[in-house]
Amino acid sequence: MKELWTTMASLMGVLAFFQTLIHTVVPPELRFAVLKLFQRLFNCFSAYCYYEITEIDGVNTNELYNAVQLYLSSAASSSAFTSSNRLSLTRGLNSSVITYGLANNDRLSDVFRGVPVVWEHIVTPRQSQTFSWRPMPEEKRGFTLRINKKNNALLKDYLEFITEKAGEIRRKNQDRLLYTNSRGGSLDSRGHPWESVPFKHPSTFDTLAMDPMMKVQIMCDLSDFANGEEFYKRTGRAWKRGYLLYGPPGTGKSSMIAAMANHLGYDIYDLELTEVNTNSELRKLLMKTSSKSIIVIEDIDCSINLTNRKKSNGGSADSVSGKRSGPSGSPGPAGTGPGDLDGSGNNNSITLSGLLNFTDGLWSCCGSERIFVFTTNHIEKLDPALLRSGRMDMHVFMSYCSFPSLKILLKNYLGIDLVDIEKDVLDELAAVIDAAEMTPADVSEVLIKNRRDNDRAVKELLEALKTRAEKKRVDMRRRVEVEEAEEEEKRALDSPKDGSGAVKCGDDVEGDYKKGV
């Protein structure tokens, strides 16, 4: 055994001597040419092609490397494709999902359209660097793809498939964000006009209390939009869609927006118009939004003056800020001139034209796969130009709590179905729910307060509905009586008067009529 180790040591010494001799005698250029010749000979007899995807391309990050890393993380989580028992685990920023990954210098097999491919994660130490304005990582990372030469035609489609799949994984793993525009259009440390926080609203279409048929219609419309890239390209339309949510307060408009974001996996940009001073700032905000996002303007009738121009009483509404021109071209009332917002003193000069271009003009096409959502409690106050198709493609009326909505709320808050409620109580609920005109928020409050006692919750809800329905009937009766009294007073004022100015009764009027005949 000692002789064997001695022989091996001698051989290694001889090899080291010849290596030193070759490096001394043979020029580097010749060594490189010989090595390149051997590689070409190897490639000629090899049935595979090898492609390298490095982490850094020059000085820029290689986006394809990140896409491959995300894609392989999903493949590594499946034992069917893993050829090694050693994997790395990571969790990204703003993410609650742990992802798998290839360990250093390990391999993973994949199949695309029946063609097997092999990925290898190559990690090597980087040579010592000289002074650089942008220091490089200490390790050189990259992926090597091995694919059969006869299947080279699939390479482009395979890489496009990986890029799309990586985008889906990124959206799934990363928590959604809720953005709001900075006050006065100021920029953050990264030069962005949007500030963000993680969006963790739990609302979904399953928990949303609204008409089930309308709910299914909205979900199908959203899915068609998200999967309609080819359709929008073929028809020459911008890949965007507008939704108008209107109805009384407390009917679930904000919850609907959260359910839409959770259904599609989109970020939300909550645009506060009162913080935007000019149309150019509005365009800059739009340009800084990302694709696959929902741009929301809540209570648009309250944010700024967007009254219906046809119903305006002092001429046309020339701008959103409240600037009006009278019949003679004179400016409107003091406090509502240019640069003022409804007399509040805010320096705001957004025009209606600027807002329309924001939703449906050329600037609205600077990105793709965006959804615009406006909410309002009074749709009749909005200008018709904001409501037409192409800007607000789908109008969704968020109504008072109906019986189908009540079933969803009982399931959400009490965990009970209709079979768990007595038939007499169920019939009373069905008979009074429409007349009560209670919002889902009001019903939810009653159920939350009594969620530990289901029977008490249902009983108190029924009493609240009956009380609200009776109040509605009383208010309606009083309104009718007031209208009748006003109509009677109007008829009395419109009746003929005698010379003294006194109103004649019916007999006097009839006598005068006969005398005239």
Short mmCIF file of C-alpha atoms in Angstrom, two decimals:
data_model
loop_
_atom_site.label_atom_id
_atom_site.label_comp_id
_atom_site.label_asym_id
_atom_site.label_seq_id
_atom_site.Cartn_x
_atom_site.Cartn_y
_atom_site.Cartn_z
CA MET A 1 0.00 0.00 0.00
CA LYS A 2 2.92 2.29 0.78
CA GLU A 3 4.41 1.59 -2.63
CA LEU A 4 1.10 2.49 -4.31
CA TRP A 5 0.95 5.90 -2.65
CA THR A 6 4.62 6.48 -3.52
CA THR A 7 3.96 5.68 -7.18
CA MET A 8 0.93 8.00 -7.31
CA ALA A 9 2.93 10.81 -5.74
CA SER A 10 5.66 10.33 -8.34
CA LEU A 11 3.12 10.43 -11.18
CA MET A 12 1.59 13.61 -9.84
CA GLY A 13 5.03 15.17 -9.63
CA VAL A 14 5.73 14.23 -13.24
CA LEU A 15 2.38 15.70 -14.35
CA ALA A 16 3.09 18.91 -12.48
CA PHE A 17 6.51 19.10 -14.14
CA PHE A 18 5.05 18.64 -17.63
CA GLN A 19 2.31 21.19 -16.91
CA THR A 20 4.91 23.74 -15.87
CA LEU A 21 7.00 22.89 -18.94
CA ILE A 22 4.01 23.32 -21.26
CA HIS A 23 3.08 26.68 -19.71
CA THR A 24 6.67 27.82 -20.09
CA VAL A 25 7.37 26.58 -23.62
CA VAL A 26 3.98 26.73 -25.34
CA PRO A 27 2.59 30.27 -25.83
CA PRO A 28 -0.86 31.03 -24.32
CA GLU A 29 -2.29 31.72 -27.77
CA LEU A 30 -1.28 28.27 -28.97
CA ARG A 31 -2.72 26.59 -25.88
CA PHE A 32 -6.03 28.45 -26.40
CA ALA A 33 -6.14 27.43 -30.10
CA VAL A 34 -5.53 23.76 -29.23
CA LEU A 35 -8.21 23.84 -26.53
CA LYS A 36 -10.67 25.45 -28.95
CA LEU A 37 -9.87 22.78 -31.54
CA PHE A 38 -10.61 20.00 -29.07
CA GLN A 39 -13.92 21.67 -28.13
CA ARG A 40 -14.96 21.84 -31.77
CA LEU A 41 -14.08 18.17 -32.27
CA PHE A 42 -16.11 17.33 -29.18
CA ASN A 43 -19.09 19.35 -30.43
CA CYS A 44 -18.98 17.62 -33.80
CA PHE A 45 -19.34 14.19 -32.21
CA SER A 46 -21.73 15.33 -29.45
CA ALA A 47 -25.51 14.99 -29.90
CA TYR A 48 -26.23 17.93 -27.58
CA CYS A 49 -26.06 21.71 -27.64
CA TYR A 50 -25.12 23.69 -24.54
CA TYR A 51 -26.40 27.19 -23.74
CA GLU A 52 -25.11 29.33 -20.89
CA ILE A 53 -27.29 31.88 -19.11
CA THR A 54 -25.18 33.98 -16.75
CA GLU A 55 -26.50 35.98 -13.81
CA ILE A 56 -24.87 39.22 -14.98
CA ASP A 57 -24.62 40.22 -18.62
CA GLY A 58 -21.70 42.63 -18.65
CA VAL A 59 -22.74 45.07 -15.93
CA ASN A 60 -26.52 44.53 -16.15
CA THR A 61 -28.61 41.85 -14.48
CA ASN A 62 -29.75 39.15 -16.88
CA GLU A 63 -33.53 38.96 -16.60
CA LEU A 64 -33.53 35.56 -18.30
CA TYR A 65 -31.41 34.19 -15.45
CA ASN A 66 -34.00 35.35 -12.90
CA ALA A 67 -36.80 33.85 -14.99
CA VAL A 68 -35.03 30.48 -15.25
CA GLN A 69 -34.35 30.52 -11.53
CA LEU A 70 -38.03 31.08 -10.72
CA TYR A 71 -39.18 28.48 -13.23
CA LEU A 72 -36.77 25.83 -11.95
CA SER A 73 -37.88 26.55 -8.40
CA SER A 74 -41.36 25.29 -9.31
CA ALA A 75 -39.91 22.30 -11.15
CA ALA A 76 -37.60 21.50 -8.23
CA SER A 77 -40.59 21.30 -5.87
CA SER A 78 -41.85 18.32 -7.90
CA SER A 79 -39.94 15.11 -7.23
CA ALA A 80 -40.80 13.90 -10.72
CA PHE A 81 -38.25 16.28 -12.26
CA THR A 82 -35.62 16.38 -9.52
CA SER A 83 -32.52 14.27 -10.05
CA SER A 84 -30.88 15.30 -6.77
CA ASN A 85 -31.80 15.17 -3.10
CA ARG A 86 -30.14 18.53 -2.43
CA LEU A 87 -32.20 21.67 -2.95
CA SER A 88 -32.00 25.25 -1.70
CA LEU A 89 -34.91 27.00 0.04
CA THR A 90 -35.56 30.74 -0.24
CA ARG A 91 -38.25 33.27 0.63
CA GLY A 92 -38.32 36.57 -1.20
CA LEU A 93 -39.06 40.05 0.08
CA ASN A 94 -42.79 40.76 0.62
CA SER A 95 -43.48 37.06 0.07
CA SER A 96 -45.06 34.48 2.36
CA VAL A 97 -44.18 31.52 0.12
CA ILE A 98 -41.03 29.39 0.49
CA THR A 99 -39.60 28.40 -2.89
CA TYR A 100 -37.28 25.60 -3.89
CA GLY A 101 -34.16 26.02 -5.96
CA LEU A 102 -31.17 24.19 -7.37
CA ALA A 103 -28.17 23.90 -5.11
CA ASN A 104 -24.79 25.00 -6.39
CA ASN A 105 -23.42 22.86 -9.26
CA ASP A 106 -26.46 20.59 -9.25
CA ARG A 107 -28.67 19.35 -12.09
CA LEU A 108 -32.37 19.19 -12.83
CA SER A 109 -34.24 17.50 -15.68
CA ASP A 110 -37.27 18.99 -17.40
CA VAL A 111 -39.56 18.02 -20.27
CA PHE A 112 -41.06 20.45 -22.80
CA ARG A 113 -43.43 19.12 -25.47
CA GLY A 114 -42.05 15.64 -24.92
CA VAL A 115 -38.42 16.76 -25.34
CA PRO A 116 -36.11 16.15 -22.31
CA VAL A 117 -33.69 18.92 -21.33
CA VAL A 118 -31.15 19.19 -18.52
CA TRP A 119 -30.38 22.30 -16.46
CA GLU A 120 -27.20 22.69 -14.42
CA HIS A 121 -26.54 25.47 -11.92
CA ILE A 122 -22.88 26.46 -12.28
CA VAL A 123 -21.31 28.47 -9.46
CA THR A 124 -17.59 29.31 -9.62
CA PRO A 125 -15.40 31.76 -7.66
CA ARG A 126 -14.79 35.01 -9.51
CA GLN A 127 -11.24 36.14 -10.08
CA SER A 128 -9.97 39.01 -7.95
CA GLN A 129 -11.18 42.31 -9.33
CA THR A 130 -9.41 45.55 -9.90
CA PHE A 131 -11.03 48.83 -8.83
CA SER A 132 -14.54 49.19 -10.25
CA TRP A 133 -17.36 51.66 -9.81
CA ARG A 134 -19.73 48.69 -9.57
CA PRO A 135 -18.20 45.78 -7.62
CA MET A 136 -19.17 42.35 -8.95
CA PRO A 137 -20.35 39.44 -6.76
CA GLU A 138 -17.66 37.17 -5.39
CA GLU A 139 -19.20 34.18 -7.17
CA LYS A 140 -19.99 33.76 -10.84
CA ARG A 141 -23.41 32.16 -11.25
CA GLY A 142 -25.15 30.84 -14.29
CA PHE A 143 -27.33 28.10 -15.74
CA THR A 144 -26.27 25.70 -18.47
CA LEU A 145 -29.01 24.26 -20.66
CA ARG A 146 -28.38 20.98 -22.47
CA ILE A 147 -30.75 20.11 -25.31
CA ASN A 148 -30.54 17.67 -28.17
CA LYS A 149 -29.39 19.24 -31.44
CA LYS A 150 -32.35 17.89 -33.37
CA ASN A 151 -34.69 19.75 -30.99
CA ASN A 152 -32.99 23.14 -31.31
CA ALA A 153 -36.05 24.57 -33.04
CA LEU A 154 -37.95 24.39 -29.73
CA LEU A 155 -35.44 26.56 -27.88
CA LYS A 156 -37.18 29.90 -28.55
CA ASP A 157 -40.61 28.58 -27.60
CA TYR A 158 -39.16 26.93 -24.50
CA LEU A 159 -37.53 30.15 -23.28
CA GLU A 160 -40.73 32.15 -23.93
CA PHE A 161 -42.67 29.52 -21.98
CA ILE A 162 -40.19 29.85 -19.09
CA THR A 163 -40.50 33.65 -19.10
CA GLU A 164 -44.32 33.53 -18.95
CA LYS A 165 -44.30 30.85 -16.28
CA ALA A 166 -41.80 32.84 -14.20
CA GLY A 167 -44.06 35.89 -14.36
CA GLU A 168 -46.98 33.84 -13.05
CA ILE A 169 -44.85 32.40 -10.23
CA ARG A 170 -43.57 35.86 -9.31
CA ARG A 171 -47.09 37.25 -9.01
CA LYS A 172 -48.23 34.21 -7.06
CA ASN A 173 -45.35 34.22 -4.60
CA GLN A 174 -45.10 37.96 -4.06
CA ASP A 175 -47.70 39.63 -1.90
CA ARG A 176 -49.78 42.19 -3.74
CA LEU A 177 -49.18 45.86 -3.03
CA LEU A 178 -51.53 48.76 -2.43
CA TYR A 179 -50.17 52.03 -3.86
CA THR A 180 -51.19 55.62 -3.23
CA ASN A 181 -49.87 58.77 -4.88
CA SER A 182 -47.55 60.96 -2.83
CA ARG A 183 -48.82 64.30 -1.59
CA GLY A 184 -48.33 67.02 -4.18
CA GLY A 185 -46.69 64.61 -6.63
CA SER A 186 -43.47 64.37 -4.57
CA LEU A 187 -41.09 61.50 -5.33
CA ASP A 188 -39.84 58.84 -2.93
CA SER A 189 -36.20 57.74 -2.50
CA ARG A 190 -36.39 55.69 -5.72
CA GLY A 191 -37.85 58.56 -7.74
CA HIS A 192 -41.35 57.09 -7.85
CA PRO A 193 -44.52 59.13 -7.20
CA TRP A 194 -46.28 56.12 -5.61
CA GLU A 195 -45.98 54.86 -2.04
CA SER A 196 -46.89 51.25 -1.30
CA VAL A 197 -47.82 48.90 1.52
CA PRO A 198 -48.54 45.14 1.38
CA PHE A 199 -52.12 44.47 0.34
CA LYS A 200 -53.65 41.77 2.52
CA HIS A 201 -57.38 42.40 2.17
CA PRO A 202 -59.17 39.03 2.62
CA SER A 203 -62.18 39.81 0.43
CA THR A 204 -62.90 37.28 -2.33
CA PHE A 205 -65.83 36.64 -4.63
CA ASP A 206 -66.81 33.75 -2.36
CA THR A 207 -67.26 36.07 0.61
CA LEU A 208 -68.71 38.98 -1.38
CA ALA A 209 -72.39 39.55 -0.60
CA MET A 210 -74.08 40.32 -3.90
CA ASP A 211 -76.30 38.74 -6.52
CA PRO A 212 -74.71 35.38 -7.50
CA MET A 213 -75.54 35.82 -11.20
CA MET A 214 -73.88 39.24 -11.32
CA LYS A 215 -70.92 37.83 -9.41
CA VAL A 216 -70.41 35.05 -11.96
CA GLN A 217 -70.74 37.56 -14.81
CA ILE A 218 -68.03 39.80 -13.33
CA MET A 219 -65.69 36.87 -12.68
CA CYS A 220 -66.06 35.63 -16.25
CA ASP A 221 -65.47 39.14 -17.60
CA LEU A 222 -62.31 39.50 -15.52
CA SER A 223 -60.98 36.11 -16.62
CA ASP A 224 -61.68 36.90 -20.28
CA PHE A 225 -59.82 40.18 -19.89
CA ALA A 226 -56.77 38.60 -18.23
CA ASN A 227 -56.55 35.93 -20.93
CA GLY A 228 -57.41 38.21 -23.84
CA GLU A 229 -54.01 39.50 -24.97
CA GLU A 230 -54.34 37.99 -28.44
CA PHE A 231 -57.92 39.23 -28.76
CA TYR A 232 -56.97 42.84 -27.94
CA LYS A 233 -54.04 42.71 -30.36
CA ARG A 234 -56.20 41.30 -33.13
CA THR A 235 -58.93 43.90 -32.68
CA GLY A 236 -56.50 46.84 -32.33
CA ARG A 237 -57.73 47.80 -28.85
CA ALA A 238 -55.67 48.84 -25.86
CA TRP A 239 -55.45 46.03 -23.34
CA LYS A 240 -57.47 47.72 -20.59
CA ARG A 241 -60.97 47.66 -19.19
CA GLY A 242 -63.09 50.01 -17.11
CA TYR A 243 -65.57 49.21 -14.35
CA LEU A 244 -67.98 51.63 -12.69
CA LEU A 245 -69.25 50.54 -9.26
CA TYR A 246 -72.18 52.62 -8.10
CA GLY A 247 -74.77 52.34 -5.39
CA PRO A 248 -75.55 53.46 -1.83
CA PRO A 249 -72.78 53.62 0.76
CA GLY A 250 -72.04 50.34 2.54
CA THR A 251 -72.99 48.06 -0.36
CA GLY A 252 -69.49 46.61 -0.79
CA LYS A 253 -67.80 48.65 -3.52
CA SER A 254 -64.40 48.62 -1.83
CA SER A 255 -64.75 44.92 -1.04
CA MET A 256 -65.52 44.32 -4.72
CA ILE A 257 -62.23 46.01 -5.71
CA ALA A 258 -60.30 43.86 -3.23
CA ALA A 259 -62.02 40.72 -4.55
CA MET A 260 -61.08 41.67 -8.12
CA ALA A 261 -57.43 42.14 -7.10
CA ASN A 262 -57.34 38.81 -5.26
CA HIS A 263 -59.05 37.04 -8.14
CA LEU A 264 -56.56 38.27 -10.74
CA GLY A 265 -53.48 38.68 -8.53
CA TYR A 266 -53.11 42.36 -9.51
CA ASP A 267 -51.68 45.28 -7.55
CA ILE A 268 -53.96 48.21 -6.69
CA TYR A 269 -53.18 51.89 -7.35
CA ASP A 270 -55.52 54.04 -5.25
CA LEU A 271 -55.42 57.41 -6.99
CA GLU A 272 -56.27 60.43 -4.83
CA LEU A 273 -57.21 63.12 -7.33
CA THR A 274 -57.13 65.92 -4.77
CA GLU A 275 -53.36 65.41 -4.47
CA VAL A 276 -52.82 65.86 -8.24
CA ASN A 277 -52.39 69.44 -9.41
CA THR A 278 -52.17 69.28 -13.21
CA ASN A 279 -52.92 67.02 -16.17
CA SER A 280 -49.19 66.42 -16.69
CA GLU A 281 -48.87 65.10 -13.12
CA LEU A 282 -51.80 62.80 -13.83
CA ARG A 283 -50.03 61.42 -16.91
CA LYS A 284 -46.80 60.91 -14.99
CA LEU A 285 -48.68 58.93 -12.37
CA LEU A 286 -50.17 56.74 -15.08
CA MET A 287 -46.77 56.15 -16.66
CA LYS A 288 -45.38 54.94 -13.33
CA THR A 289 -48.04 52.27 -12.86
CA SER A 290 -47.16 48.69 -13.70
CA SER A 291 -48.98 46.25 -15.91
CA LYS A 292 -51.38 43.77 -14.31
CA SER A 293 -52.75 46.43 -12.00
CA ILE A 294 -56.06 47.98 -10.97
CA ILE A 295 -56.21 51.80 -10.95
CA VAL A 296 -58.93 52.96 -8.57
CA ILE A 297 -60.60 56.33 -8.06
CA GLU A 298 -63.06 55.94 -5.19
CA ASP A 299 -66.01 58.30 -4.67
CA ILE A 300 -65.19 60.16 -7.85
CA ASP A 301 -68.22 62.40 -7.41
CA CYS A 302 -66.82 63.62 -4.07
CA SER A 303 -63.11 63.86 -4.93
CA ILE A 304 -63.46 66.71 -7.43
CA ASN A 305 -66.19 68.51 -9.31
CA LEU A 306 -67.25 66.09 -12.05
CA THR A 307 -70.86 67.14 -12.32
CA ASN A 308 -72.91 66.43 -15.42
CA ARG A 309 -72.32 69.27 -17.87
CA LYS A 310 -75.86 68.93 -19.24
CA LYS A 311 -77.28 69.63 -15.78
CA SER A 312 -74.96 72.51 -14.92
CA ASN A 313 -76.73 75.77 -14.19
CA GLY A 314 -74.15 78.39 -14.99
CA GLY A 315 -72.87 77.41 -18.40
CA SER A 316 -70.57 74.55 -19.15
CA ALA A 317 -68.21 73.03 -16.65
CA ASP A 318 -64.96 73.97 -18.28
CA SER A 319 -62.68 72.16 -15.90
CA VAL A 320 -62.81 69.62 -13.16
CA SER A 321 -61.59 72.15 -10.67
CA GLY A 322 -64.91 73.98 -10.77
CA LYS A 323 -64.06 76.79 -13.20
CA ARG A 324 -67.26 77.83 -14.93
CA SER A 325 -68.17 80.49 -17.43
CA GLY A 326 -71.47 82.24 -17.32
CA PRO A 327 -73.64 83.10 -20.31
CA SER A 328 -71.62 86.24 -20.99
CA GLY A 329 -68.28 84.50 -20.61
CA SER A 330 -67.62 85.95 -17.17
CA PRO A 331 -66.00 83.72 -14.58
CA GLY A 332 -68.07 81.84 -12.07
CA PRO A 333 -68.52 82.53 -8.38
CA ALA A 334 -65.58 83.55 -6.25
CA GLY A 335 -63.68 80.66 -4.80
CA THR A 336 -64.24 78.41 -7.80
CA GLY A 337 -61.88 79.98 -10.28
CA PRO A 338 -58.86 78.47 -11.98
CA GLY A 339 -56.45 76.77 -9.65
CA ASP A 340 -59.09 76.30 -6.95
CA LEU A 341 -60.87 73.08 -6.11
CA ASP A 342 -64.48 73.65 -5.18
CA GLY A 343 -63.54 76.69 -3.17
CA SER A 344 -61.33 74.70 -0.80
CA GLY A 345 -58.17 76.57 -1.73
CA ASN A 346 -56.30 73.62 -3.25
CA ASN A 347 -54.22 74.46 -6.30
CA ASN A 348 -55.82 71.94 -8.64
CA SER A 349 -56.33 72.49 -12.36
CA ILE A 350 -57.13 69.01 -13.67
CA THR A 351 -59.51 69.33 -16.59
CA LEU A 352 -62.23 66.89 -17.54
CA SER A 353 -60.42 66.36 -20.82
CA GLY A 354 -57.27 65.38 -18.91
CA LEU A 355 -59.17 62.82 -16.87
CA LEU A 356 -60.84 61.41 -19.98
CA ASN A 357 -57.45 61.04 -21.70
CA PHE A 358 -56.17 59.38 -18.55
CA THR A 359 -58.75 56.61 -18.90
CA ASP A 360 -59.20 56.35 -22.66
CA GLY A 361 -56.66 58.54 -24.47
CA LEU A 362 -53.27 57.86 -25.99
CA TRP A 363 -51.60 58.00 -22.59
CA SER A 364 -53.82 55.21 -21.29
CA CYS A 365 -52.07 52.88 -23.77
CA CYS A 366 -48.55 53.38 -22.35
CA GLY A 367 -48.95 50.05 -20.51
CA SER A 368 -50.97 46.89 -20.85
CA GLU A 369 -53.35 44.75 -18.83
CA ARG A 370 -54.72 47.53 -16.68
CA ILE A 371 -58.16 47.86 -15.14
CA PHE A 372 -59.71 51.23 -14.27
CA VAL A 373 -62.31 51.21 -11.50
CA PHE A 374 -64.41 54.22 -10.53
CA THR A 375 -66.81 54.17 -7.58
CA THR A 376 -69.61 56.61 -6.84
CA ASN A 377 -72.70 56.87 -4.69
CA HIS A 378 -74.49 59.16 -7.18
CA ILE A 379 -74.06 58.10 -10.79
CA GLU A 380 -76.44 60.83 -11.95
CA LYS A 381 -73.88 63.48 -10.94
CA LEU A 382 -71.17 62.22 -13.31
CA ASP A 383 -70.64 63.55 -16.79
CA PRO A 384 -71.84 61.12 -19.50
CA ALA A 385 -68.43 61.29 -21.16
CA LEU A 386 -66.99 59.39 -18.20
CA LEU A 387 -69.60 56.66 -18.42
CA ARG A 388 -69.51 55.66 -22.06
CA SER A 389 -68.14 52.34 -23.30
CA GLY A 390 -64.40 52.35 -23.77
CA ARG A 391 -63.94 54.23 -20.51
CA MET A 392 -66.33 52.44 -18.20
CA ASP A 393 -67.10 49.24 -20.10
CA MET A 394 -69.12 47.57 -17.35
CA HIS A 395 -71.49 49.32 -14.96
CA VAL A 396 -72.07 47.33 -11.76
CA PHE A 397 -74.90 48.37 -9.48
CA MET A 398 -74.10 47.52 -5.87
CA SER A 399 -77.59 47.23 -4.40
CA TYR A 400 -79.03 46.82 -0.94
CA CYS A 401 -78.82 43.42 0.72
CA SER A 402 -81.05 40.92 -1.07
CA PHE A 403 -82.08 37.44 0.06
CA PRO A 404 -79.29 35.68 -1.93
CA SER A 405 -76.79 38.14 -0.42
CA LEU A 406 -78.19 37.46 3.03
CA LYS A 407 -77.50 33.74 2.59
CA ILE A 408 -73.84 34.52 1.88
CA LEU A 409 -73.55 36.78 4.95
CA LEU A 410 -75.14 34.15 7.22
CA LYS A 411 -72.64 31.61 5.91
CA ASN A 412 -69.68 33.97 6.33
CA TYR A 413 -70.39 35.32 9.81
CA LEU A 414 -72.38 32.54 11.51
CA GLY A 415 -71.37 29.48 9.50
CA ILE A 416 -74.97 28.40 9.01
CA ASP A 417 -77.01 27.49 5.93
CA LEU A 418 -80.69 28.10 5.29
CA VAL A 419 -81.53 24.55 6.42
CA ASP A 420 -80.31 25.48 9.89
CA ILE A 421 -82.95 28.23 10.23
CA GLU A 422 -86.60 27.58 11.07
CA LYS A 423 -88.89 27.83 8.07
CA ASP A 424 -91.15 30.47 9.66
CA VAL A 425 -88.17 32.71 10.44
CA LEU A 426 -86.77 32.11 6.97
CA ASP A 427 -90.05 33.14 5.36
CA GLU A 428 -90.17 36.32 7.44
CA LEU A 429 -86.61 37.18 6.44
CA ALA A 430 -87.41 36.66 2.76
CA ALA A 431 -90.56 38.78 3.02
CA VAL A 432 -88.98 41.79 4.74
CA ILE A 433 -85.41 41.92 3.35
CA ASP A 434 -86.25 43.84 0.18
CA ALA A 435 -88.54 46.37 1.90
CA ALA A 436 -85.99 47.07 4.64
CA GLU A 437 -83.31 48.30 2.21
CA MET A 438 -80.45 47.49 4.57
CA THR A 439 -76.93 47.50 3.16
CA PRO A 440 -74.65 44.46 3.54
CA ALA A 441 -72.55 46.57 5.94
CA ASP A 442 -75.57 47.11 8.24
CA VAL A 443 -76.49 43.42 8.16
CA SER A 444 -72.88 42.43 8.83
CA GLU A 445 -72.73 44.68 11.88
CA VAL A 446 -75.72 42.92 13.44
CA LEU A 447 -74.26 39.49 12.73
CA ILE A 448 -70.78 40.39 14.04
CA LYS A 449 -72.23 41.72 17.30
CA ASN A 450 -74.02 38.41 17.96
CA ARG A 451 -71.69 35.95 16.21
CA ARG A 452 -71.33 33.80 19.34
CA ASP A 453 -75.08 33.07 19.46
CA ASN A 454 -76.58 32.13 16.10
CA ASP A 455 -80.20 32.09 17.25
CA ARG A 456 -79.88 35.49 18.86
CA ALA A 457 -78.14 36.88 15.78
CA VAL A 458 -80.90 35.73 13.44
CA LYS A 459 -83.61 36.97 15.80
CA GLU A 460 -82.03 40.40 16.23
CA LEU A 461 -81.44 40.66 12.50
CA LEU A 462 -85.11 39.94 11.81
CA GLU A 463 -86.15 42.62 14.32
CA ALA A 464 -83.76 45.13 12.75
CA LEU A 465 -85.12 44.37 9.29
CA LYS A 466 -88.72 44.77 10.45
CA THR A 467 -87.91 48.05 12.19
CA ARG A 468 -86.14 49.37 9.10
CA ALA A 469 -88.99 48.25 6.81
CA GLU A 470 -91.60 49.94 9.04
CA LYS A 471 -89.55 53.12 9.12
CA LYS A 472 -89.35 53.05 5.33
CA ARG A 473 -93.13 52.67 5.08
CA VAL A 474 -93.72 55.57 7.47
CA ASP A 475 -91.27 57.77 5.58
CA MET A 476 -92.90 56.87 2.30
CA ARG A 477 -96.38 57.68 3.67
CA ARG A 478 -95.18 61.03 4.97
CA ARG A 479 -93.52 61.79 1.69
CA VAL A 480 -96.73 61.03 -0.17
CA GLU A 481 -98.74 63.24 2.20
CA VAL A 482 -96.28 66.10 1.74
CA GLU A 483 -96.39 65.73 -2.03
CA GLU A 484 -100.21 65.69 -1.99
CA ALA A 485 -100.30 68.80 0.19
CA GLU A 486 -97.87 70.59 -2.09
CA GLU A 487 -99.91 69.57 -5.14
CA GLU A 488 -103.14 70.80 -3.52
CA GLU A 489 -101.50 74.10 -2.60
CA LYS A 490 -100.24 74.46 -6.14
CA ARG A 491 -103.72 73.87 -7.57
CA ALA A 492 -105.14 76.47 -5.19
CA LEU A 493 -102.58 79.04 -6.30
CA ASP A 494 -103.25 78.33 -9.96
CA SER A 495 -107.08 78.71 -9.66
CA PRO A 496 -108.75 81.97 -11.10
CA LYS A 497 -109.14 85.05 -8.85
CA ASP A 498 -111.91 87.74 -8.80
CA GLY A 499 -111.31 91.47 -9.21
CA SER A 500 -110.58 91.97 -5.54
CA GLY A 501 -107.84 89.43 -5.69
CA ALA A 502 -109.80 86.84 -3.64
CA VAL A 503 -109.85 83.31 -4.83
CA LYS A 504 -113.32 82.25 -5.98
CA CYS A 505 -114.84 79.02 -4.83
CA GLY A 506 -116.11 76.44 -7.23
CA ASP A 507 -119.81 77.62 -7.13
CA ASP A 508 -118.89 81.23 -7.95
CA VAL A 509 -116.77 80.16 -10.85
CA GLU A 510 -119.61 77.98 -12.16
CA GLY A 511 -122.15 80.88 -11.82
CA ASP A 512 -119.93 83.26 -13.74
CA TYR A 513 -119.52 80.66 -16.43
CA LYS A 514 -123.34 80.31 -16.82
CA LYS A 515 -123.79 84.09 -16.96
CA GLY A 516 -121.24 84.31 -19.69
CA VAL A 517 -123.04 81.65 -21.65
#
